Coordinates of C-alpha atoms in Angstrom, one line a residue:
M1 CA 39.3 -33.0 -28.0
D2 CA 36.1 -34.5 -26.5
P3 CA 33.4 -31.8 -27.0
Y4 CA 31.4 -33.2 -24.1
K5 CA 34.2 -33.5 -21.6
Y6 CA 33.4 -30.2 -19.9
R7 CA 29.7 -29.9 -20.5
P8 CA 27.7 -28.4 -17.6
S9 CA 26.9 -30.8 -14.8
S10 CA 25.6 -31.0 -11.3
A11 CA 28.3 -33.6 -10.4
Y12 CA 30.5 -31.0 -8.7
N13 CA 33.3 -31.5 -11.3
S14 CA 34.6 -28.0 -10.6
P15 CA 36.2 -27.1 -7.3
Y16 CA 34.6 -23.6 -7.4
F17 CA 31.7 -21.6 -8.7
T18 CA 32.0 -20.3 -12.3
T19 CA 30.1 -18.2 -14.8
N20 CA 28.5 -20.0 -17.7
A21 CA 31.7 -19.2 -19.6
G22 CA 33.7 -21.0 -17.0
A23 CA 35.2 -18.0 -15.3
P24 CA 35.8 -18.4 -11.6
V25 CA 33.3 -16.5 -9.3
Y26 CA 35.0 -15.3 -6.1
N27 CA 31.8 -13.9 -4.5
N28 CA 28.4 -15.5 -5.1
D29 CA 26.8 -13.6 -2.1
S30 CA 27.0 -9.9 -2.8
S31 CA 26.4 -7.7 -5.8
L32 CA 29.1 -5.4 -7.1
T33 CA 28.4 -1.9 -5.6
V34 CA 29.8 1.6 -5.3
G35 CA 30.7 1.4 -1.6
S36 CA 29.1 -1.1 0.8
R37 CA 25.5 0.2 0.2
G38 CA 25.5 0.8 -3.5
P39 CA 24.1 1.5 -6.0
V40 CA 24.6 -1.8 -7.8
L41 CA 26.8 -1.7 -10.9
L42 CA 25.4 -3.1 -14.2
E43 CA 29.0 -4.2 -15.0
D44 CA 28.5 -7.0 -12.5
Y45 CA 28.3 -9.7 -15.2
H46 CA 27.8 -12.5 -12.8
L47 CA 24.8 -10.9 -11.2
V48 CA 23.2 -10.1 -14.6
E49 CA 23.9 -13.6 -15.9
K50 CA 22.6 -15.2 -12.7
L51 CA 19.3 -13.2 -12.8
A52 CA 18.9 -13.6 -16.6
N53 CA 19.3 -17.4 -16.4
F54 CA 16.9 -17.5 -13.5
Q55 CA 14.2 -15.6 -15.3
R56 CA 14.3 -18.1 -18.2
E57 CA 13.9 -21.3 -16.2
R58 CA 10.2 -21.9 -16.9
I59 CA 8.0 -21.3 -19.9
P60 CA 5.4 -19.8 -19.9
E61 CA 4.3 -19.8 -16.3
R62 CA 5.7 -17.1 -14.0
V63 CA 8.7 -18.3 -12.1
V64 CA 7.2 -16.8 -9.0
H65 CA 3.6 -15.6 -8.3
A66 CA 2.2 -18.1 -10.9
R67 CA -1.1 -18.5 -9.0
G68 CA -3.0 -15.3 -8.9
A69 CA -6.3 -13.4 -9.2
S70 CA -6.9 -9.9 -10.6
A71 CA -9.5 -7.2 -10.3
K72 CA -10.0 -3.6 -11.6
G73 CA -11.0 -0.4 -9.9
F74 CA -9.7 3.0 -9.0
F75 CA -7.3 4.8 -6.6
E76 CA -8.5 8.1 -5.1
V77 CA -6.3 10.6 -3.3
T78 CA -7.9 11.5 0.0
H79 CA -5.0 13.6 1.6
D80 CA -2.8 16.3 0.2
V81 CA 0.8 15.0 -0.3
S82 CA 1.8 17.5 -3.0
D83 CA 4.5 18.8 -0.6
L84 CA 6.2 15.4 -0.8
T85 CA 5.9 14.5 -4.5
C86 CA 5.2 16.0 -7.9
A87 CA 3.6 12.8 -9.1
D88 CA 0.6 13.9 -11.2
F89 CA -1.7 11.2 -10.0
L90 CA -1.1 12.3 -6.4
R91 CA -1.5 16.0 -7.2
A92 CA -4.6 16.8 -5.1
P93 CA -7.4 15.1 -3.0
G94 CA -10.2 13.8 -5.1
V95 CA -8.0 12.8 -8.1
Q96 CA -8.9 9.3 -9.3
T97 CA -6.7 6.9 -11.3
P98 CA -7.8 3.6 -12.9
V99 CA -5.9 0.6 -11.6
I100 CA -5.7 -3.2 -12.0
V101 CA -4.5 -5.3 -9.0
R102 CA -3.2 -8.8 -8.9
F103 CA -3.0 -10.9 -5.8
S104 CA -1.0 -14.1 -5.8
T105 CA 0.8 -16.8 -3.9
V106 CA 4.6 -16.8 -4.5
I107 CA 6.1 -20.3 -4.7
H108 CA 3.7 -22.8 -6.1
E109 CA 2.2 -23.6 -9.6
R110 CA -0.9 -22.0 -11.2
G111 CA -3.1 -24.9 -10.0
S112 CA -1.9 -24.9 -6.4
P113 CA -4.3 -24.4 -3.4
E114 CA -4.6 -20.8 -2.0
T115 CA -4.4 -22.1 1.5
I116 CA -0.7 -22.9 1.5
R117 CA 1.6 -21.0 4.0
D118 CA 3.4 -18.7 1.6
P119 CA 3.9 -15.0 1.1
R120 CA 1.2 -13.3 -1.0
G121 CA 1.8 -10.9 -3.8
F122 CA 0.0 -7.5 -3.8
A123 CA 0.7 -5.7 -7.1
V124 CA -1.1 -2.5 -8.2
K125 CA -0.8 -1.0 -11.7
F126 CA -1.8 2.7 -11.8
Y127 CA -2.7 3.9 -15.3
T128 CA -1.7 7.5 -14.7
R129 CA -1.6 10.5 -17.1
E130 CA 2.2 10.3 -17.1
G131 CA 2.5 6.5 -17.8
N132 CA 2.1 3.4 -15.7
F133 CA 3.3 3.2 -12.1
D134 CA 3.6 -0.4 -10.8
M135 CA 3.6 -0.8 -7.0
V136 CA 4.8 -4.4 -6.8
G137 CA 4.6 -5.7 -3.2
N138 CA 3.7 -8.5 -0.8
N139 CA 1.6 -9.0 2.2
F140 CA 4.7 -8.9 4.4
P141 CA 6.7 -5.7 4.8
V142 CA 10.0 -7.5 4.7
F143 CA 11.8 -10.1 2.6
F144 CA 14.1 -13.1 3.4
I145 CA 17.3 -11.8 1.8
R146 CA 18.7 -8.3 1.1
D147 CA 20.8 -8.7 -2.0
A148 CA 19.4 -9.7 -5.5
M149 CA 22.4 -12.0 -5.9
K150 CA 20.6 -14.4 -3.6
F151 CA 17.1 -14.1 -5.1
P152 CA 17.4 -17.2 -7.4
D153 CA 18.8 -19.2 -4.4
V154 CA 16.0 -18.3 -2.0
I155 CA 13.3 -19.1 -4.5
H156 CA 15.1 -22.4 -5.4
A157 CA 15.1 -23.3 -1.7
F158 CA 11.4 -22.7 -1.4
K159 CA 10.5 -24.4 -4.7
P160 CA 9.8 -28.1 -4.7
N161 CA 12.8 -30.5 -4.6
P162 CA 14.1 -30.8 -8.2
K163 CA 14.4 -34.5 -7.7
S164 CA 11.0 -35.3 -6.2
H165 CA 9.1 -32.1 -7.0
I166 CA 7.9 -31.9 -3.4
Q167 CA 8.3 -28.8 -1.3
E168 CA 10.5 -29.7 1.7
Y169 CA 11.4 -27.2 4.4
W170 CA 14.7 -28.9 5.3
R171 CA 15.9 -27.2 2.1
V172 CA 14.6 -23.8 3.2
V173 CA 16.1 -23.9 6.7
D174 CA 19.3 -25.3 5.3
F175 CA 19.8 -22.4 2.9
L176 CA 18.5 -19.7 5.2
S177 CA 20.7 -20.9 8.1
Y178 CA 23.4 -18.9 6.3
H179 CA 21.2 -15.8 6.3
P180 CA 20.1 -14.7 9.8
E181 CA 18.5 -11.6 8.2
S182 CA 15.7 -13.9 7.2
L183 CA 14.3 -14.0 10.8
S184 CA 12.4 -10.8 10.1
T185 CA 10.3 -12.5 7.3
F186 CA 10.0 -15.7 9.2
A187 CA 8.5 -13.7 12.1
F188 CA 5.6 -13.1 9.6
L189 CA 5.6 -16.3 7.6
F190 CA 5.4 -18.6 10.6
D191 CA 3.0 -16.2 12.4
D192 CA -0.8 -16.6 11.9
V193 CA -0.7 -14.1 9.0
G194 CA 1.3 -16.7 7.0
V195 CA -2.1 -17.9 5.6
P196 CA -4.5 -15.1 4.9
Q197 CA -8.2 -15.9 5.0
D198 CA -8.6 -14.4 1.5
Y199 CA -7.2 -11.5 -0.5
R200 CA -9.8 -9.0 0.8
H201 CA -8.6 -9.4 4.4
M202 CA -4.9 -9.0 3.6
E203 CA -2.4 -6.2 4.1
G204 CA -0.1 -5.1 1.3
F205 CA 3.4 -3.5 1.4
G206 CA 5.6 -1.9 -1.2
V207 CA 8.4 -3.8 0.8
H208 CA 11.2 -1.7 -0.7
T209 CA 12.2 1.9 0.1
F210 CA 11.4 4.2 -2.7
T211 CA 12.0 7.9 -3.1
L212 CA 9.5 10.7 -3.3
I213 CA 10.6 14.0 -5.0
N214 CA 8.7 17.2 -4.9
K215 CA 8.7 20.1 -7.4
A216 CA 11.6 21.8 -5.6
G217 CA 13.7 18.6 -6.0
K218 CA 13.6 17.7 -2.3
A219 CA 13.9 13.9 -1.9
M220 CA 12.3 11.8 0.8
Y221 CA 12.6 8.1 1.4
V222 CA 9.2 6.4 1.4
K223 CA 7.6 3.1 2.3
F224 CA 4.0 2.2 1.1
H225 CA 1.4 0.4 3.2
W226 CA -2.0 -0.9 2.1
K227 CA -4.5 -1.5 5.0
P228 CA -7.8 -3.4 4.2
T229 CA -10.9 -1.5 5.5
C230 CA -12.5 -4.8 6.5
G231 CA -9.6 -5.8 8.7
V232 CA -6.9 -8.5 8.6
K233 CA -8.1 -12.1 9.0
C234 CA -6.1 -15.4 8.8
L235 CA -6.6 -19.1 8.6
L236 CA -5.1 -21.3 11.3
E237 CA -4.0 -24.8 10.4
D238 CA -7.3 -26.6 10.9
E239 CA -9.2 -23.9 9.1
A240 CA -6.8 -24.0 6.1
I241 CA -7.1 -27.7 5.8
R242 CA -10.9 -27.5 5.9
V243 CA -11.1 -24.6 3.4
G244 CA -8.5 -26.0 1.0
G245 CA -10.1 -29.4 1.1
T246 CA -13.3 -28.2 -0.4
N247 CA -12.1 -25.3 -2.7
H248 CA -8.5 -24.9 -3.8
S249 CA -9.5 -21.5 -5.4
H250 CA -11.3 -20.1 -2.4
A251 CA -9.5 -16.7 -2.4
T252 CA -10.0 -16.2 -6.1
Q253 CA -13.7 -17.0 -5.8
D254 CA -14.1 -14.8 -2.7
L255 CA -12.6 -11.8 -4.6
Y256 CA -14.8 -12.5 -7.7
D257 CA -18.0 -13.1 -5.8
S258 CA -17.6 -10.1 -3.5
I259 CA -17.1 -7.7 -6.4
K260 CA -20.0 -9.3 -8.4
A261 CA -22.3 -8.8 -5.3
G262 CA -21.3 -5.1 -5.0
N263 CA -19.3 -5.7 -1.8
Y264 CA -16.3 -3.9 -3.2
P265 CA -12.9 -4.6 -1.5
E266 CA -11.2 -1.4 -0.3
W267 CA -7.8 -0.6 1.1
K268 CA -6.3 2.6 2.6
L269 CA -2.9 3.7 1.4
F270 CA -0.5 5.0 4.0
I271 CA 3.1 6.0 3.7
Q272 CA 6.1 6.4 6.0
T273 CA 8.7 9.0 5.0
M274 CA 12.2 9.6 6.1
D275 CA 14.6 12.4 5.3
P276 CA 17.7 10.8 3.8
E277 CA 19.8 13.1 5.9
H278 CA 18.5 11.4 9.0
E279 CA 19.1 7.8 8.1
D280 CA 22.3 7.4 10.2
K281 CA 20.2 8.0 13.3
F282 CA 18.9 4.5 13.2
D283 CA 20.6 1.2 14.3
F284 CA 19.7 -0.4 11.0
D285 CA 20.0 0.5 7.3
P286 CA 16.7 2.1 6.2
L287 CA 17.3 0.7 2.7
D288 CA 17.6 -2.9 4.0
V289 CA 14.6 -4.8 2.7
T290 CA 14.7 -7.1 5.7
K291 CA 13.8 -4.3 8.0
T292 CA 10.7 -2.3 8.9
W293 CA 10.6 1.3 10.0
P294 CA 9.4 2.0 13.6
E295 CA 5.9 3.6 13.3
D296 CA 6.3 5.4 16.6
I297 CA 9.2 7.4 15.1
L298 CA 8.0 7.5 11.5
P299 CA 4.2 7.4 11.7
L300 CA 1.9 6.2 9.0
Q301 CA 0.5 9.1 6.9
P302 CA -2.8 8.6 5.0
V303 CA -2.7 9.2 1.2
G304 CA -5.7 7.6 -0.5
R305 CA -8.0 4.7 -1.0
L306 CA -8.1 1.8 -3.4
V307 CA -11.4 0.4 -4.5
L308 CA -11.9 -2.8 -6.6
N309 CA -15.3 -2.5 -8.3
K310 CA -15.0 -4.5 -11.5
N311 CA -14.0 -8.1 -12.2
I312 CA -11.7 -8.8 -15.0
D313 CA -13.3 -9.7 -18.4
N314 CA -11.0 -12.5 -19.3
F315 CA -8.6 -14.4 -17.0
F316 CA -5.9 -15.0 -19.6
A317 CA -5.9 -11.5 -21.0
E318 CA -6.0 -9.7 -17.7
N319 CA -4.4 -12.0 -15.3
E320 CA -2.0 -14.3 -17.1
M321 CA -0.8 -11.7 -19.5
L322 CA -0.8 -9.0 -16.8
A323 CA 2.8 -8.0 -16.2
F324 CA 4.2 -5.9 -13.4
N325 CA 7.6 -4.3 -13.1
P326 CA 8.9 -2.2 -10.1
A327 CA 11.1 -0.3 -12.6
L328 CA 7.9 1.4 -13.9
V329 CA 7.8 4.7 -12.0
V330 CA 6.5 8.1 -12.8
P331 CA 7.9 11.6 -12.3
G332 CA 7.9 12.3 -8.5
I333 CA 8.7 8.7 -7.6
Y334 CA 12.1 7.1 -7.9
Y335 CA 14.2 4.2 -6.7
T336 CA 16.8 3.9 -3.9
N337 CA 20.0 2.0 -3.5
D338 CA 18.1 -1.0 -2.0
K339 CA 20.1 -3.9 -3.4
M340 CA 17.1 -6.1 -3.9
L341 CA 15.2 -3.3 -5.6
Q342 CA 18.1 -2.6 -7.9
G343 CA 18.1 -6.2 -9.0
R344 CA 14.4 -6.3 -9.5
I345 CA 14.5 -3.3 -11.8
F346 CA 16.3 -5.5 -14.3
A347 CA 14.8 -8.9 -13.4
Y348 CA 11.1 -8.1 -13.8
S349 CA 11.3 -6.5 -17.2
D350 CA 13.6 -9.3 -18.3
T351 CA 11.3 -12.0 -17.1
Q352 CA 8.2 -10.4 -18.8
R353 CA 10.1 -10.1 -22.1
H354 CA 10.9 -13.8 -21.8
R355 CA 7.5 -14.9 -20.7
L356 CA 5.3 -12.7 -23.0
G357 CA 7.8 -11.3 -25.6
P358 CA 9.6 -8.1 -26.2
N359 CA 6.4 -6.2 -27.0
Y360 CA 4.5 -7.2 -23.8
L361 CA 3.8 -3.5 -23.0
Q362 CA 1.7 -3.3 -26.2
L363 CA -0.8 -5.8 -24.7
P364 CA -4.0 -3.9 -23.7
V365 CA -3.7 -4.8 -20.0
N366 CA -0.1 -3.6 -19.8
A367 CA -0.2 -0.7 -22.2
P368 CA -0.3 2.9 -20.8
K369 CA -3.6 4.7 -21.1
C370 CA -2.0 8.0 -21.9
A371 CA -0.4 9.0 -25.3
F372 CA 3.0 7.5 -25.8
H373 CA 5.7 7.4 -28.5
N374 CA 9.1 5.9 -29.0
N375 CA 11.2 4.2 -31.6
H376 CA 10.9 0.6 -30.3
H377 CA 9.3 -1.4 -33.1
D378 CA 9.2 -4.8 -34.8
G379 CA 10.1 -7.9 -32.9
S380 CA 8.0 -10.9 -32.0
M381 CA 4.2 -10.3 -31.6
N382 CA 4.3 -6.6 -32.5
F383 CA 0.9 -5.4 -33.3
M384 CA 1.3 -1.6 -33.1
H385 CA 0.1 0.3 -36.3
R386 CA 3.0 2.3 -37.7
D387 CA 3.1 4.3 -40.9
E388 CA 5.9 6.8 -40.2
E389 CA 9.1 7.0 -42.1
V390 CA 11.3 8.3 -39.3
D391 CA 12.2 5.8 -36.6
Y392 CA 15.1 7.6 -35.0
F393 CA 15.6 10.6 -32.7
P394 CA 16.2 13.5 -33.2
S395 CA 14.8 14.3 -36.6
R396 CA 13.7 17.6 -38.3
F397 CA 10.9 15.6 -39.9
D398 CA 9.5 14.4 -36.5
P399 CA 8.0 16.9 -34.1
V400 CA 8.6 14.7 -31.1
R401 CA 10.8 16.3 -28.5
H402 CA 12.1 15.6 -25.0
A403 CA 9.7 15.9 -22.2
E404 CA 9.9 18.7 -19.6
T405 CA 12.6 18.1 -17.1
F406 CA 11.5 16.5 -13.8
P407 CA 13.6 16.0 -10.7
I408 CA 15.3 12.8 -9.7
P409 CA 17.5 12.3 -6.6
S410 CA 20.9 14.0 -7.0
T411 CA 22.8 12.2 -4.4
I412 CA 26.6 12.0 -5.1
C413 CA 27.7 8.3 -5.4
H414 CA 31.2 7.6 -4.1
G415 CA 33.0 4.5 -3.0
K416 CA 35.2 1.7 -4.3
R417 CA 33.9 -1.2 -6.4
E418 CA 33.3 -4.0 -3.9
K419 CA 31.1 -7.0 -3.2
V420 CA 30.2 -6.8 0.5
V421 CA 27.4 -7.0 3.0
I422 CA 25.9 -3.7 4.3
E423 CA 27.4 -2.4 7.5
K424 CA 24.4 -2.2 9.8
E425 CA 22.8 -5.7 9.6
N426 CA 21.1 -5.8 13.0
N427 CA 19.4 -9.1 12.2
F428 CA 17.8 -10.0 15.5
K429 CA 16.3 -7.0 17.2
Q430 CA 13.1 -6.6 15.1
P431 CA 12.2 -10.3 14.9
G432 CA 12.5 -10.4 18.7
E433 CA 10.3 -7.4 19.2
R434 CA 7.6 -8.8 16.9
Y435 CA 7.6 -12.1 18.7
R436 CA 7.2 -10.4 22.1
S437 CA 4.3 -8.4 20.7
F438 CA 2.3 -11.7 20.2
A439 CA -0.3 -12.9 22.7
P440 CA 0.8 -16.1 24.5
D441 CA -1.4 -18.4 22.3
R442 CA 0.0 -16.8 19.2
Q443 CA 3.5 -17.3 20.5
E444 CA 2.7 -20.9 21.1
R445 CA 1.5 -21.5 17.6
F446 CA 4.7 -19.7 16.3
I447 CA 6.9 -22.1 18.3
N448 CA 4.9 -25.1 17.2
R449 CA 5.5 -24.3 13.6
W450 CA 9.2 -24.0 14.1
V451 CA 9.4 -27.2 16.1
E452 CA 7.6 -29.1 13.4
T453 CA 9.9 -27.6 10.7
L454 CA 13.1 -28.3 12.6
S455 CA 11.9 -31.8 13.5
D456 CA 12.2 -32.9 9.9
P457 CA 14.5 -35.9 9.7
R458 CA 16.6 -34.2 7.0
V459 CA 17.3 -31.2 9.3
T460 CA 20.6 -31.9 10.9
Y461 CA 21.5 -31.2 14.5
E462 CA 23.9 -28.5 13.3
I463 CA 21.1 -26.7 11.4
R464 CA 18.7 -27.0 14.4
S465 CA 21.4 -25.5 16.6
I466 CA 22.0 -22.6 14.2
W467 CA 18.3 -21.7 14.2
I468 CA 18.0 -22.0 17.9
S469 CA 21.0 -19.7 18.3
Y470 CA 19.4 -17.2 15.9
W471 CA 16.1 -17.2 17.7
S472 CA 17.9 -17.0 21.1
Q473 CA 19.6 -13.8 20.0
A474 CA 16.2 -12.5 18.9
D475 CA 14.5 -13.5 22.2
R476 CA 16.2 -15.6 24.8
S477 CA 13.0 -17.3 26.1
L478 CA 12.0 -18.3 22.6
G479 CA 15.4 -19.9 22.0
Q480 CA 15.1 -21.8 25.3
K481 CA 11.7 -23.1 24.5
L482 CA 12.8 -24.3 21.0
A483 CA 15.9 -25.9 22.5
S484 CA 14.0 -27.7 25.2
R485 CA 11.4 -29.1 22.8
L486 CA 14.0 -30.1 20.2
N487 CA 16.5 -31.4 22.8
V488 CA 19.3 -29.1 21.6
K489 CA 21.6 -27.2 23.9
P490 CA 21.3 -23.5 23.1
K491 CA 24.5 -21.5 22.4
Y492 CA 23.1 -18.2 23.8

């Protein structure tokens, strides 16, 4: 038997998708869930294998968010939200919690310019008295896809061509032509906000829907919003070329210089909340990461302020080794069945263990600032001092006990095992509403960016037609303008 006959190849020598072990994959689009909405089942081996392989593609640079800048400061509660959550760091106005924040671009390498049109990361690590809470978000409130099964694919599409190592948007519009839910994020990425002026003038969003739980056990869905007190400012194409041509680290320098000069960046934290019992009242799924919540129905509620008043002491120790994970929550804050969030709960811790090692949470920048104790020990790069004889639980020789019980959502999960798309997709309404909210000159810039992208010689007539049909369903006039300029007959 030839041992190399069936080695992995990109030569399409299998008629169908398989796992690494060669087992056929009948659905490479949806995670295995309980019912159509979830939660996601850990027994979905294909999902776990796909994410685990994806996290290990590059060493040691982050697979995404490689280019970033960090700063330290504090979060202060300004409004009483104790009726919504029993989280200790939100217990009362005036309470302050130390934080470290990392801003980043998503797709390109550590040395890439900060003027590229790209989503920006906005990640906040709260060092609370009950452990670390990581709010890992972006500068857009939505994401391109809604199922973690497609996360490696969407990042691969945005990454440089593996043959030429050049980012080419024909790959992006090809892949996402299969995913009309991406229009919501394109309505931000191809808008003026696609290139922030710098990190200080940038919004942040938790993106996912989380859960707040109060002391009585009442659960409320929640979305997090960061609003810069100095306003939102962006770079148009000519400005981005001018700024990037003279300083490819302009946003990092602006953050560092502003803090050094005492001009401390500040954001206000707002939340939107929704009673889970009311979610069926909406024409979209509130847990769908490609959707925003209407602020006229679910208004923004102020919570506190974030102030960055100290630069990091060492870039490698407090930026490169800084590790975020949306799985790190504290009592009073919990997850939801958002399929992207459920995948990230696994993926982020997995990628950090790969990138920094199994003991990455012992690094000073990642370690909690409260007392902590467990029986995880040894392993690569372990530097915790241990002199105990008992490394198991429970033990009559070890006084450590369980913590006091705190509430988590008690929703009953029911449904059959299935890999399906959520029922209420509603992919076109919100992108159309956002486009119609733009001033005419802003609409024109949005159209020009799409015309340029779809004019790429590698973009086929079929792909152009698909995107025009998508945008026509979002807004008929927008689709007609794109069709006219691209000489494509619209289907709608």
